[in-house]
GROMACS .gro file of C-alpha atoms in nm:
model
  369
    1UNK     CA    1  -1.365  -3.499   1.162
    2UNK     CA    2  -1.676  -3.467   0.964
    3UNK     CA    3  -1.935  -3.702   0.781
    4UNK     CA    4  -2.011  -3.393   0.521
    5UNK     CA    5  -1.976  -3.517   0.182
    6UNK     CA    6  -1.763  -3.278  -0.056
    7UNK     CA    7  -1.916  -3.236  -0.410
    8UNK     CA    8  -1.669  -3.101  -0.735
    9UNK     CA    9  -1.794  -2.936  -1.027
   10UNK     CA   10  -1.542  -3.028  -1.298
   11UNK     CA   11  -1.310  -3.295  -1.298
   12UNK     CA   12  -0.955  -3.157  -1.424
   13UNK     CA   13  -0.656  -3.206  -1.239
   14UNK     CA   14  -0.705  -2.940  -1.014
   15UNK     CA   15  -0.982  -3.107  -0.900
   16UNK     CA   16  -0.794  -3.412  -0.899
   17UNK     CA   17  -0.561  -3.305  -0.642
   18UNK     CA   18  -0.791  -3.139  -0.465
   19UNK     CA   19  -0.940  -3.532  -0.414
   20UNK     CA   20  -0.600  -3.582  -0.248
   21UNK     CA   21  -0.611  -3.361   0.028
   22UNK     CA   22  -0.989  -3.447   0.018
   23UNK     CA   23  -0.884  -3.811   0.094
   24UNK     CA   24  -0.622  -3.699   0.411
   25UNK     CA   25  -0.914  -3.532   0.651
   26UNK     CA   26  -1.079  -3.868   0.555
   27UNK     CA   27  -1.383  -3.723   0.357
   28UNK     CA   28  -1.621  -3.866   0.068
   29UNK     CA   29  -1.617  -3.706  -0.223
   30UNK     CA   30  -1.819  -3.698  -0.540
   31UNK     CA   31  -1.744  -3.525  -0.894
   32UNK     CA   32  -1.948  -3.398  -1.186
   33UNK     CA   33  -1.802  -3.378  -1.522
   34UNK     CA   34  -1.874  -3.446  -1.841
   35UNK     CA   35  -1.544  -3.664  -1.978
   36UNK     CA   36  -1.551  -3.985  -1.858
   37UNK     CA   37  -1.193  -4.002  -1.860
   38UNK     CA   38  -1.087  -3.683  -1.694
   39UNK     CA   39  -0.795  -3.672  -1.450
   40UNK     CA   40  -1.034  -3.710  -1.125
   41UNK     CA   41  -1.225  -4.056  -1.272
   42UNK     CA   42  -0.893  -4.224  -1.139
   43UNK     CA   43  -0.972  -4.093  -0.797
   44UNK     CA   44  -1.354  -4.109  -0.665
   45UNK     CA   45  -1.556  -4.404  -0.696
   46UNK     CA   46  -1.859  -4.114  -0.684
   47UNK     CA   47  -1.748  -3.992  -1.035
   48UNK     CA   48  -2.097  -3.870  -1.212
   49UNK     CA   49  -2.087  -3.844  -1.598
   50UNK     CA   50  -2.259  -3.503  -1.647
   51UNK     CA   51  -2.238  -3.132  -1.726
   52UNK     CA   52  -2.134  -2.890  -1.493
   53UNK     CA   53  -2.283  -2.660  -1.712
   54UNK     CA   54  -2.644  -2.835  -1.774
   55UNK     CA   55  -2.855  -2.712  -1.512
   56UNK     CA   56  -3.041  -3.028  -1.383
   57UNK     CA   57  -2.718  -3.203  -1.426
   58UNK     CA   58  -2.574  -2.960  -1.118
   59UNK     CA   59  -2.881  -2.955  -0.931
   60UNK     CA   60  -2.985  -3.322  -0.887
   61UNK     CA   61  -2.596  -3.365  -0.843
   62UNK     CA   62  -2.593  -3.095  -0.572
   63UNK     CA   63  -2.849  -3.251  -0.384
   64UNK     CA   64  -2.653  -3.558  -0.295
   65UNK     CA   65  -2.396  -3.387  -0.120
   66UNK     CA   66  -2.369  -3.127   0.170
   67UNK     CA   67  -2.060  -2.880   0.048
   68UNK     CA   68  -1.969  -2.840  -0.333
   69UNK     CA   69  -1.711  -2.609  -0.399
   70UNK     CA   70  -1.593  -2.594  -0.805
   71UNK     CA   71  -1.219  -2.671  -1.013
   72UNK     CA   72  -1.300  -2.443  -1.314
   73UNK     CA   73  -1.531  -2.134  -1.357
   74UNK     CA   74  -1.746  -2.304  -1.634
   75UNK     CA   75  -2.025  -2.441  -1.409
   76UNK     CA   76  -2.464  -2.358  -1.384
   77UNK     CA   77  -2.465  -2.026  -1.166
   78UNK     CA   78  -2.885  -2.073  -1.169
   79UNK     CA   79  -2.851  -2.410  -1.052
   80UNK     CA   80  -2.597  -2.319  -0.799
   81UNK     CA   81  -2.793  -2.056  -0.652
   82UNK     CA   82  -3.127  -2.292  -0.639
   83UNK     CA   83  -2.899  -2.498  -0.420
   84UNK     CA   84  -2.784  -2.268  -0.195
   85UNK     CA   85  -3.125  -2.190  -0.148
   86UNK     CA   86  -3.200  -2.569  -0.036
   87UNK     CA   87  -2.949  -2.508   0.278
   88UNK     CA   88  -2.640  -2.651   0.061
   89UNK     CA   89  -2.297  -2.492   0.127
   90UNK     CA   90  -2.133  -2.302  -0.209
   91UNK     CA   91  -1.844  -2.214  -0.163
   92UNK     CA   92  -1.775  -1.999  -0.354
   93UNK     CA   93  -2.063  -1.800  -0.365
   94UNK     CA   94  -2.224  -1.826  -0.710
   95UNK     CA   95  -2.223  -1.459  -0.748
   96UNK     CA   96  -1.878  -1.463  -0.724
   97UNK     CA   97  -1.822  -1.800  -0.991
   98UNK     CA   98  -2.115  -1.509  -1.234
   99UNK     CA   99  -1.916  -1.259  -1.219
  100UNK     CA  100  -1.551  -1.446  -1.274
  101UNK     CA  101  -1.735  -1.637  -1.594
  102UNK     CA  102  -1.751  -1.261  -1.757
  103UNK     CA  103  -1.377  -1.040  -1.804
  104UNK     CA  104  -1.598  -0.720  -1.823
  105UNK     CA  105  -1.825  -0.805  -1.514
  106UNK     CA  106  -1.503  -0.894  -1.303
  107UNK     CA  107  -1.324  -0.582  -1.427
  108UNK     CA  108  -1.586  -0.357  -1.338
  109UNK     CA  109  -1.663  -0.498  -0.998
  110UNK     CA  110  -1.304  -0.457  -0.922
  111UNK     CA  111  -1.253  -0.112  -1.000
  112UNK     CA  112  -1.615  -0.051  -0.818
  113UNK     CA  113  -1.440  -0.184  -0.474
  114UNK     CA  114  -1.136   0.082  -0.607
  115UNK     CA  115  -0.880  -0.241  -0.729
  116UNK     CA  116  -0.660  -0.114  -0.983
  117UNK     CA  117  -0.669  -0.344  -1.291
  118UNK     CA  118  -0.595  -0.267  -1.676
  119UNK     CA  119  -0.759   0.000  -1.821
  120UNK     CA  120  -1.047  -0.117  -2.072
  121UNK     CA  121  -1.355  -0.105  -2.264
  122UNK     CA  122  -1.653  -0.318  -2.378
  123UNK     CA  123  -1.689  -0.441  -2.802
  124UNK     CA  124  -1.927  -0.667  -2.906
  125UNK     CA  125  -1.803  -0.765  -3.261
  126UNK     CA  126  -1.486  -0.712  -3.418
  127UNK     CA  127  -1.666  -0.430  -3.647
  128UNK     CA  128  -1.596  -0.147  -3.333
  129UNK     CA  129  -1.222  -0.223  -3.399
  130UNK     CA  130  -1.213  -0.038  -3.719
  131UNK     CA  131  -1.061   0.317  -3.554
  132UNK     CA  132  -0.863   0.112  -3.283
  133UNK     CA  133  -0.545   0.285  -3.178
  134UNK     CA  134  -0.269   0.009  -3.197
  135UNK     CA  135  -0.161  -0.170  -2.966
  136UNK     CA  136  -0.416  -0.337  -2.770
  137UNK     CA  137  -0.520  -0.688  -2.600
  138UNK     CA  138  -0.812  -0.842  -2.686
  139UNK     CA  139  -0.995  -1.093  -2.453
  140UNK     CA  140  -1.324  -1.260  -2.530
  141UNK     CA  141  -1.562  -1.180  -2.198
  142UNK     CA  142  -1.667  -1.538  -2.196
  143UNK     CA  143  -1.549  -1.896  -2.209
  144UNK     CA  144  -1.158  -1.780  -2.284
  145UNK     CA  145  -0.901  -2.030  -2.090
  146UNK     CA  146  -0.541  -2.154  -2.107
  147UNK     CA  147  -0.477  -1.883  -2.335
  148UNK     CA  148  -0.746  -1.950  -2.562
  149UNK     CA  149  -0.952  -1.653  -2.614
  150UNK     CA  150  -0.644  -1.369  -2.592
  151UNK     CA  151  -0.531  -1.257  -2.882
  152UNK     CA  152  -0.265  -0.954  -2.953
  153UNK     CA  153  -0.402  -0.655  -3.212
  154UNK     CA  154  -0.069  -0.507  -3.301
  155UNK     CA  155  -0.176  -0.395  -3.688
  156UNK     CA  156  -0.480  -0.323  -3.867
  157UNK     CA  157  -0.437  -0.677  -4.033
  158UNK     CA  158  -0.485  -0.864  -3.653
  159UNK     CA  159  -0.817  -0.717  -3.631
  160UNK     CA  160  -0.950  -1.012  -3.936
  161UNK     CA  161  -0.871  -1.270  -3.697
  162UNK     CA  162  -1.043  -1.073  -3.381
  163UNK     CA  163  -1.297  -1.261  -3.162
  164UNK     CA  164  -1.657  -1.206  -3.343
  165UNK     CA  165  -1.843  -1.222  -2.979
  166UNK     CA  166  -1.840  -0.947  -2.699
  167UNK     CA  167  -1.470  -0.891  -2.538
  168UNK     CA  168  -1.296  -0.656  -2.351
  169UNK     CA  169  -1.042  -0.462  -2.517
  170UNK     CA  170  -0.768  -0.368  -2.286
  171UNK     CA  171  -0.461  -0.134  -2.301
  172UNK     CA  172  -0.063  -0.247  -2.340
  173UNK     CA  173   0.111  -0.174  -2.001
  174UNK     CA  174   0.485  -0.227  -1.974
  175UNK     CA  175   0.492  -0.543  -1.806
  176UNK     CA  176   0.819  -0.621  -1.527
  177UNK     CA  177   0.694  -0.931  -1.384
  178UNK     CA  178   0.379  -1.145  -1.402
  179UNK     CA  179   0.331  -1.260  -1.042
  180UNK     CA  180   0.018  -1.472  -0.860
  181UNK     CA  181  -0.119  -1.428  -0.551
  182UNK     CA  182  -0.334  -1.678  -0.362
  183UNK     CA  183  -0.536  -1.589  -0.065
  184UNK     CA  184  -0.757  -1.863   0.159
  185UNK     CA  185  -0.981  -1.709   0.366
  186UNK     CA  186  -1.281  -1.878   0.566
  187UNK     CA  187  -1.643  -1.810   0.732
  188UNK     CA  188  -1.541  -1.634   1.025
  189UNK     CA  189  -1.289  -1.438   0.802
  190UNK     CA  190  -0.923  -1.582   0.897
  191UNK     CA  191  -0.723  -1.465   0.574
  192UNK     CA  192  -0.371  -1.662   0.527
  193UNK     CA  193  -0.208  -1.594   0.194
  194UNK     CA  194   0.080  -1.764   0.009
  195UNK     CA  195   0.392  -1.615  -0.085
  196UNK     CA  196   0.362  -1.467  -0.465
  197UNK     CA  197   0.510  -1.621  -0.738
  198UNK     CA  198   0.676  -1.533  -1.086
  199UNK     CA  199   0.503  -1.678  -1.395
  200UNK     CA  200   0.657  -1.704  -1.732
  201UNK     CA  201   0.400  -1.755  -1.983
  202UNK     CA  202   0.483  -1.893  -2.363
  203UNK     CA  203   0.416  -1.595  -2.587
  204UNK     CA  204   0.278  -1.840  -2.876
  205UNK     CA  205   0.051  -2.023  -2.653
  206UNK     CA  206  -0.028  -1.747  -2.404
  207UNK     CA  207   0.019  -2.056  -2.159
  208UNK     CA  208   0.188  -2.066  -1.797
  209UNK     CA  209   0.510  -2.223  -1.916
  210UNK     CA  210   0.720  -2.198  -1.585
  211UNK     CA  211   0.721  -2.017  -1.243
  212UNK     CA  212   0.912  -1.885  -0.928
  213UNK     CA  213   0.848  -1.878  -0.601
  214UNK     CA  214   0.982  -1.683  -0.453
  215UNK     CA  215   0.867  -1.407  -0.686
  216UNK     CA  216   1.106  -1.177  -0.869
  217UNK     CA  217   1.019  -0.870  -0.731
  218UNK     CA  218   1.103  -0.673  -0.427
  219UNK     CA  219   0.994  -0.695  -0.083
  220UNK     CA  220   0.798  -0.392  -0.075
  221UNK     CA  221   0.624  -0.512  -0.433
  222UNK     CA  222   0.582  -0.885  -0.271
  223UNK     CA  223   0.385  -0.652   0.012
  224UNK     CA  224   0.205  -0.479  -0.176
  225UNK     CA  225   0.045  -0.752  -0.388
  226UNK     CA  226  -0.027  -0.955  -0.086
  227UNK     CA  227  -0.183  -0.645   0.042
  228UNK     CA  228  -0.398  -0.595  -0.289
  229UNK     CA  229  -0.474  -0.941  -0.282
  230UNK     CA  230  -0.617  -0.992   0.037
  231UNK     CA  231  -0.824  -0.676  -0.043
  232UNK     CA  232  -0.981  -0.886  -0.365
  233UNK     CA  233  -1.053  -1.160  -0.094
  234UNK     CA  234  -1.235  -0.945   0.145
  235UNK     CA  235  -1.408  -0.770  -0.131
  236UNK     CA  236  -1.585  -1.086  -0.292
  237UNK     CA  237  -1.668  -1.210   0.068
  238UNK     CA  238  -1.433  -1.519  -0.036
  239UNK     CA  239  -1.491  -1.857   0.127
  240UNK     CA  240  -1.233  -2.067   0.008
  241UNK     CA  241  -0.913  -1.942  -0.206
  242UNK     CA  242  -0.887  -1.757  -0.445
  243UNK     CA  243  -0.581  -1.658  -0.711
  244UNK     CA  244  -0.515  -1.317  -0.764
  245UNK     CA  245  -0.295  -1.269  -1.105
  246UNK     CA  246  -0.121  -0.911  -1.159
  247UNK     CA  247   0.095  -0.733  -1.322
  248UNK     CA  248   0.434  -0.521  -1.228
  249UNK     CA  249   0.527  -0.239  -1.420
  250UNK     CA  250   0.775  -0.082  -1.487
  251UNK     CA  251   0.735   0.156  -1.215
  252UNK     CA  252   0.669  -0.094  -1.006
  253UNK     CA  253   0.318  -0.047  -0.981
  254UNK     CA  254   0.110  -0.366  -0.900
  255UNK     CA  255  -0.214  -0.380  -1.137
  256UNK     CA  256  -0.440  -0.671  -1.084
  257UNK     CA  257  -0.516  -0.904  -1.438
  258UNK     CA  258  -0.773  -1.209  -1.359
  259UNK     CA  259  -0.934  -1.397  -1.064
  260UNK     CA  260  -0.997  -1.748  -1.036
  261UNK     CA  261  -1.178  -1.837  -0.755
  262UNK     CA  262  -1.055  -2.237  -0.702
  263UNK     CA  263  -0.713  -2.390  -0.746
  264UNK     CA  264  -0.527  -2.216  -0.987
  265UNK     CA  265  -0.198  -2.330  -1.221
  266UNK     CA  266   0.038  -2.089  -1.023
  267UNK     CA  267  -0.024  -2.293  -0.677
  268UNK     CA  268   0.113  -2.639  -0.810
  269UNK     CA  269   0.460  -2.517  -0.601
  270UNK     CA  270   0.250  -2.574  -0.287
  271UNK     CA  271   0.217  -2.918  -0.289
  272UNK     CA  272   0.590  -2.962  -0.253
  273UNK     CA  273   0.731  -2.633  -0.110
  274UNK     CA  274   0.484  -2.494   0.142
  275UNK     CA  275   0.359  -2.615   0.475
  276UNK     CA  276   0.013  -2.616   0.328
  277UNK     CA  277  -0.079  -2.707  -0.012
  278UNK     CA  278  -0.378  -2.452  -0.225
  279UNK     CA  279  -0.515  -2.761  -0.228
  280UNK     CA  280  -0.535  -2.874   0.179
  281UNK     CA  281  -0.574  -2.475   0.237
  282UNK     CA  282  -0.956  -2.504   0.047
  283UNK     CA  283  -1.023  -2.814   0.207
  284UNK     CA  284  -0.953  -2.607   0.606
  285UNK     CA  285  -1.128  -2.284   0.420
  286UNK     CA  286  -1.473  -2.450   0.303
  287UNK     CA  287  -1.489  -2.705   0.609
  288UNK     CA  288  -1.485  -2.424   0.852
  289UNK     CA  289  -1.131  -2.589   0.947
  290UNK     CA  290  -0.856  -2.362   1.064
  291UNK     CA  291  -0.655  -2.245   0.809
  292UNK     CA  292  -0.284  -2.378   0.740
  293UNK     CA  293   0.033  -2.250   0.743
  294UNK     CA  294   0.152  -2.135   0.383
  295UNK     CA  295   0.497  -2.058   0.469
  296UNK     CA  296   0.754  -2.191   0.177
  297UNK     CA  297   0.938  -2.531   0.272
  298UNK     CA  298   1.237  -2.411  -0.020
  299UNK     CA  299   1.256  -2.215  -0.317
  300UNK     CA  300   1.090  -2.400  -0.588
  301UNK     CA  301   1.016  -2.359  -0.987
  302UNK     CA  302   0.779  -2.517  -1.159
  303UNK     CA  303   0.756  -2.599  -1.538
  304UNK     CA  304   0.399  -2.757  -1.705
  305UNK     CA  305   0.449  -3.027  -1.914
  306UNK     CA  306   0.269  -2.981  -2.261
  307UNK     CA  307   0.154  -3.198  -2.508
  308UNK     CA  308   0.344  -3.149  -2.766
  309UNK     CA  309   0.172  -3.433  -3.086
  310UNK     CA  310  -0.117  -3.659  -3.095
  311UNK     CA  311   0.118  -3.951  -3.174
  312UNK     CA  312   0.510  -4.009  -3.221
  313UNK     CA  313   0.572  -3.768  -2.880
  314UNK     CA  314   0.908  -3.874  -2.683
  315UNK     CA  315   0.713  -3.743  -2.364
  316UNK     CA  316   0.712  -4.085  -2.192
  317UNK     CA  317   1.049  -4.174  -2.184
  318UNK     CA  318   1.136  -3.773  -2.116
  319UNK     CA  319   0.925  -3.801  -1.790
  320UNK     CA  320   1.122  -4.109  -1.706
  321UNK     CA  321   1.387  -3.937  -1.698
  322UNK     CA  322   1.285  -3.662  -1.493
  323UNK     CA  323   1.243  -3.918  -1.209
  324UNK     CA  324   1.566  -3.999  -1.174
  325UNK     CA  325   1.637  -3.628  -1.086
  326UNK     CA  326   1.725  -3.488  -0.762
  327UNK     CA  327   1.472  -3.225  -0.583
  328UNK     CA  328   1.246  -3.319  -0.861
  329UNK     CA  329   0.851  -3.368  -0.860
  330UNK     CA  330   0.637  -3.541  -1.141
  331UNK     CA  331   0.272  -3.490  -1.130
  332UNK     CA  332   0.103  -3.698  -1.438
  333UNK     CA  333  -0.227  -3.591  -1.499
  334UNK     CA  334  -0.352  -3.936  -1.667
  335UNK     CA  335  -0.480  -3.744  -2.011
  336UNK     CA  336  -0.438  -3.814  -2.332
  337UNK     CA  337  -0.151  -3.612  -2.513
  338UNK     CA  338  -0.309  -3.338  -2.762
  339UNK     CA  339  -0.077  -3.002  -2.899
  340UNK     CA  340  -0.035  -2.756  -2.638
  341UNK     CA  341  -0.277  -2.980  -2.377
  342UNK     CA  342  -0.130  -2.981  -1.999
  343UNK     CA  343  -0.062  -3.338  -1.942
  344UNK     CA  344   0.107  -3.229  -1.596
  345UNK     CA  345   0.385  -3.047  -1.400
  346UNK     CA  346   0.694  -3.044  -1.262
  347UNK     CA  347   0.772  -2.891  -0.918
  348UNK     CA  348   1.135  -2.863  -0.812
  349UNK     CA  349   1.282  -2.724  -0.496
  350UNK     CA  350   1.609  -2.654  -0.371
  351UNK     CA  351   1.782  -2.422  -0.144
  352UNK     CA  352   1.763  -2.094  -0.368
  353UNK     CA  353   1.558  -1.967  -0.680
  354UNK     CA  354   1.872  -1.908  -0.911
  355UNK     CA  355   1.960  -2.343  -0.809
  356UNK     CA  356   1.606  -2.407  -0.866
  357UNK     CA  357   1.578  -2.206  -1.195
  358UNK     CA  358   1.903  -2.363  -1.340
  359UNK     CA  359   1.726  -2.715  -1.276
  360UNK     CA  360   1.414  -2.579  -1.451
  361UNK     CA  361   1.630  -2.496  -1.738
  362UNK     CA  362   1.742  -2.861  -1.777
  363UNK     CA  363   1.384  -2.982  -1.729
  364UNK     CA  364   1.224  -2.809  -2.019
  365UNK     CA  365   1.544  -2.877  -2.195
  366UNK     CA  366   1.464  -3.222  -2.155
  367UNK     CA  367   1.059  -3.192  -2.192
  368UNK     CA  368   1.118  -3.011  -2.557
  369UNK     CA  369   1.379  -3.244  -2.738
   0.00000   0.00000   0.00000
């Protein structure tokens, strides 16, 4: 179909998947990261030990291939840019990766195109906390992921542990659901989204510990997210796919929380239980490929498997038991097993939510002994 050679900033196992759908349309791929034994070293014999963050690291690696596209936000905007420059395709655009690395940046662009999204403000060290009205969320601006870099202020006391480095402090909304949203869209504009889902996050961790598709919210809410979402898509000029995470309130209005411009946690389900996988959908988006059908195969759930010790973890013979399972998907990332690390997921689909749920159950149930 095409002799262009797809390059990866990061090599996780999003991007490790994404290598999979890479692989179907028959096209070479190469990968920059800086673990030599991250998830995607198992999959491309182009696997380049570097930074995605180092600047010459991502520009003599950009210049080997013809399309580079990215599986986390934490990559050389400068270098990306310089690239683009040099007739390489980025997709997506740097701008958008610069203004996803930064919570404040992406919250003000967004309610600058008129997106609603959590009321907030700008601190630069926990000292502007001191006359904080309780209760709040605190996110740092930069470098935060899987949780890491949220933190609840509830009391006075929280504010000792409080990030020491610029963050955005955001208001408490009454929260319904937690739903995702991801949109493809391409170069000549074609938009396809996929259904939203429900995601249940672990209120330790402030990790994605299981999801629904579909989502548990109401058709006209299911609209209107879609709707908001393919607004954020238009608005950052998207080429490729983007997630859209939000929040439903108790009056059922739909506020929008993060962006990630790449494959995102809350599309695993696609593999599985759409027509078209996240994955296969930014393959058609950056190729100039027409996009794929993202209706849902079956209802689906899908629980993350989390490292749970650095030794003495059960987690082995617990997967092998999953296999035996009916309607149930193991994806093994290939890492090494660390507290609260995602070693890899679970999809299950069935006929309904409620049959696909109840099998959920009995995975983590399973998982956590």
């Amino acid at each position: 179909m095409t002799e262009s050679r797809l390059g990866i900033l990061g090599g996780g196992q999003l991007g490790a998947m994404l290598i999979q759908s890479a692989i179907g349309f028959g096209l070479p791929v190469s990968l920059l990261e800086l673990d030599p034994q991250a998830p995607c070293s198992l999959y491309s014999s182009s696997f380049i030990n570097g930074d995605p963050l180092d600047y010459n690291a991502v520009l003599e690696f950009g210049k080997t291939v013809d399309i580079i596209t990215i599986e986390k936000e934490a990559v050389n905007v400068a270098a990306l840019k310089v690239l683009r420059d040099m007739g390489k395709k980025v997709f997506p655009a740097p701008e958008i990766i610069g203004m996803v690395q930064d919570k404040w940046l992406q919250k003000q662009f967004l309610q600058s195109h008129g997106i609603p999204v959590v009321p907030g403000t700008l601190i630069q060290n926990k000292s502007e906390l001191a006359h904080v009205a309780f209760p709040k969320c605190l996110k740092l601006c930069r470098e935060g992921y899987d949780g890491r870099g949220v933190m609840m202020l509830r009391t006075e006391a929280d504010i000792e542990n409080a990030f020491e480095a610029p963050s955005v402090l955001e208001d408490l909304v009454n929260i319904k659901e937690e739903i995702s949203v991801i949109v493809g869209r391409n170069e000549i504009g074609e938009v396809r989204f996929f259904d939203p889902v429900s995601m249940v996050f672990d209120k330790e961790k402030n990790i994605l510990d299981y999801q629904l598709c579909p989502a548990r919210v109401s058709e006209a809410t299911a609209r209107k997210a879609c709707d908001l979402a393919i607004s954020v898509a238009k608005a950052i000029d998207l080429v490729g796919i983007v997630a859209v995470e939000m929040f439903v309130t108790d009056a059922d209005e739909v506020i929008v929380n993060e962006l990630a411009p790449r494959p995102h946690n809350s599309g695993h389900h696609t593999i599985e239980a759409c027509v078209t996988s996240q994955y296969e959908q930014l393959i058609r988006a950056i190729f100039g490929f027409p996009l794929g059908d993202t209706s849902i195969k079956a209802a689906s759930a899908m629980v993350n498997i989390l490292g749970k010790a650095a030794t003495g973890s059960n987690l082995s013979s617990a997967v092998g038991s999953l296999l035996t399972m009916k309607n149930v998907h193991v994806h093994w990332y290939g890492k090494k097993e660390k507290p609260g690390r995602k070693l890899g997921h679970v999809t299950i689909t069935d006929q309904t939510s409620a049959s696909a749920l109840a099998t959920a159950e009995t995975v983590r149930n399973i998982l956590n002994n």
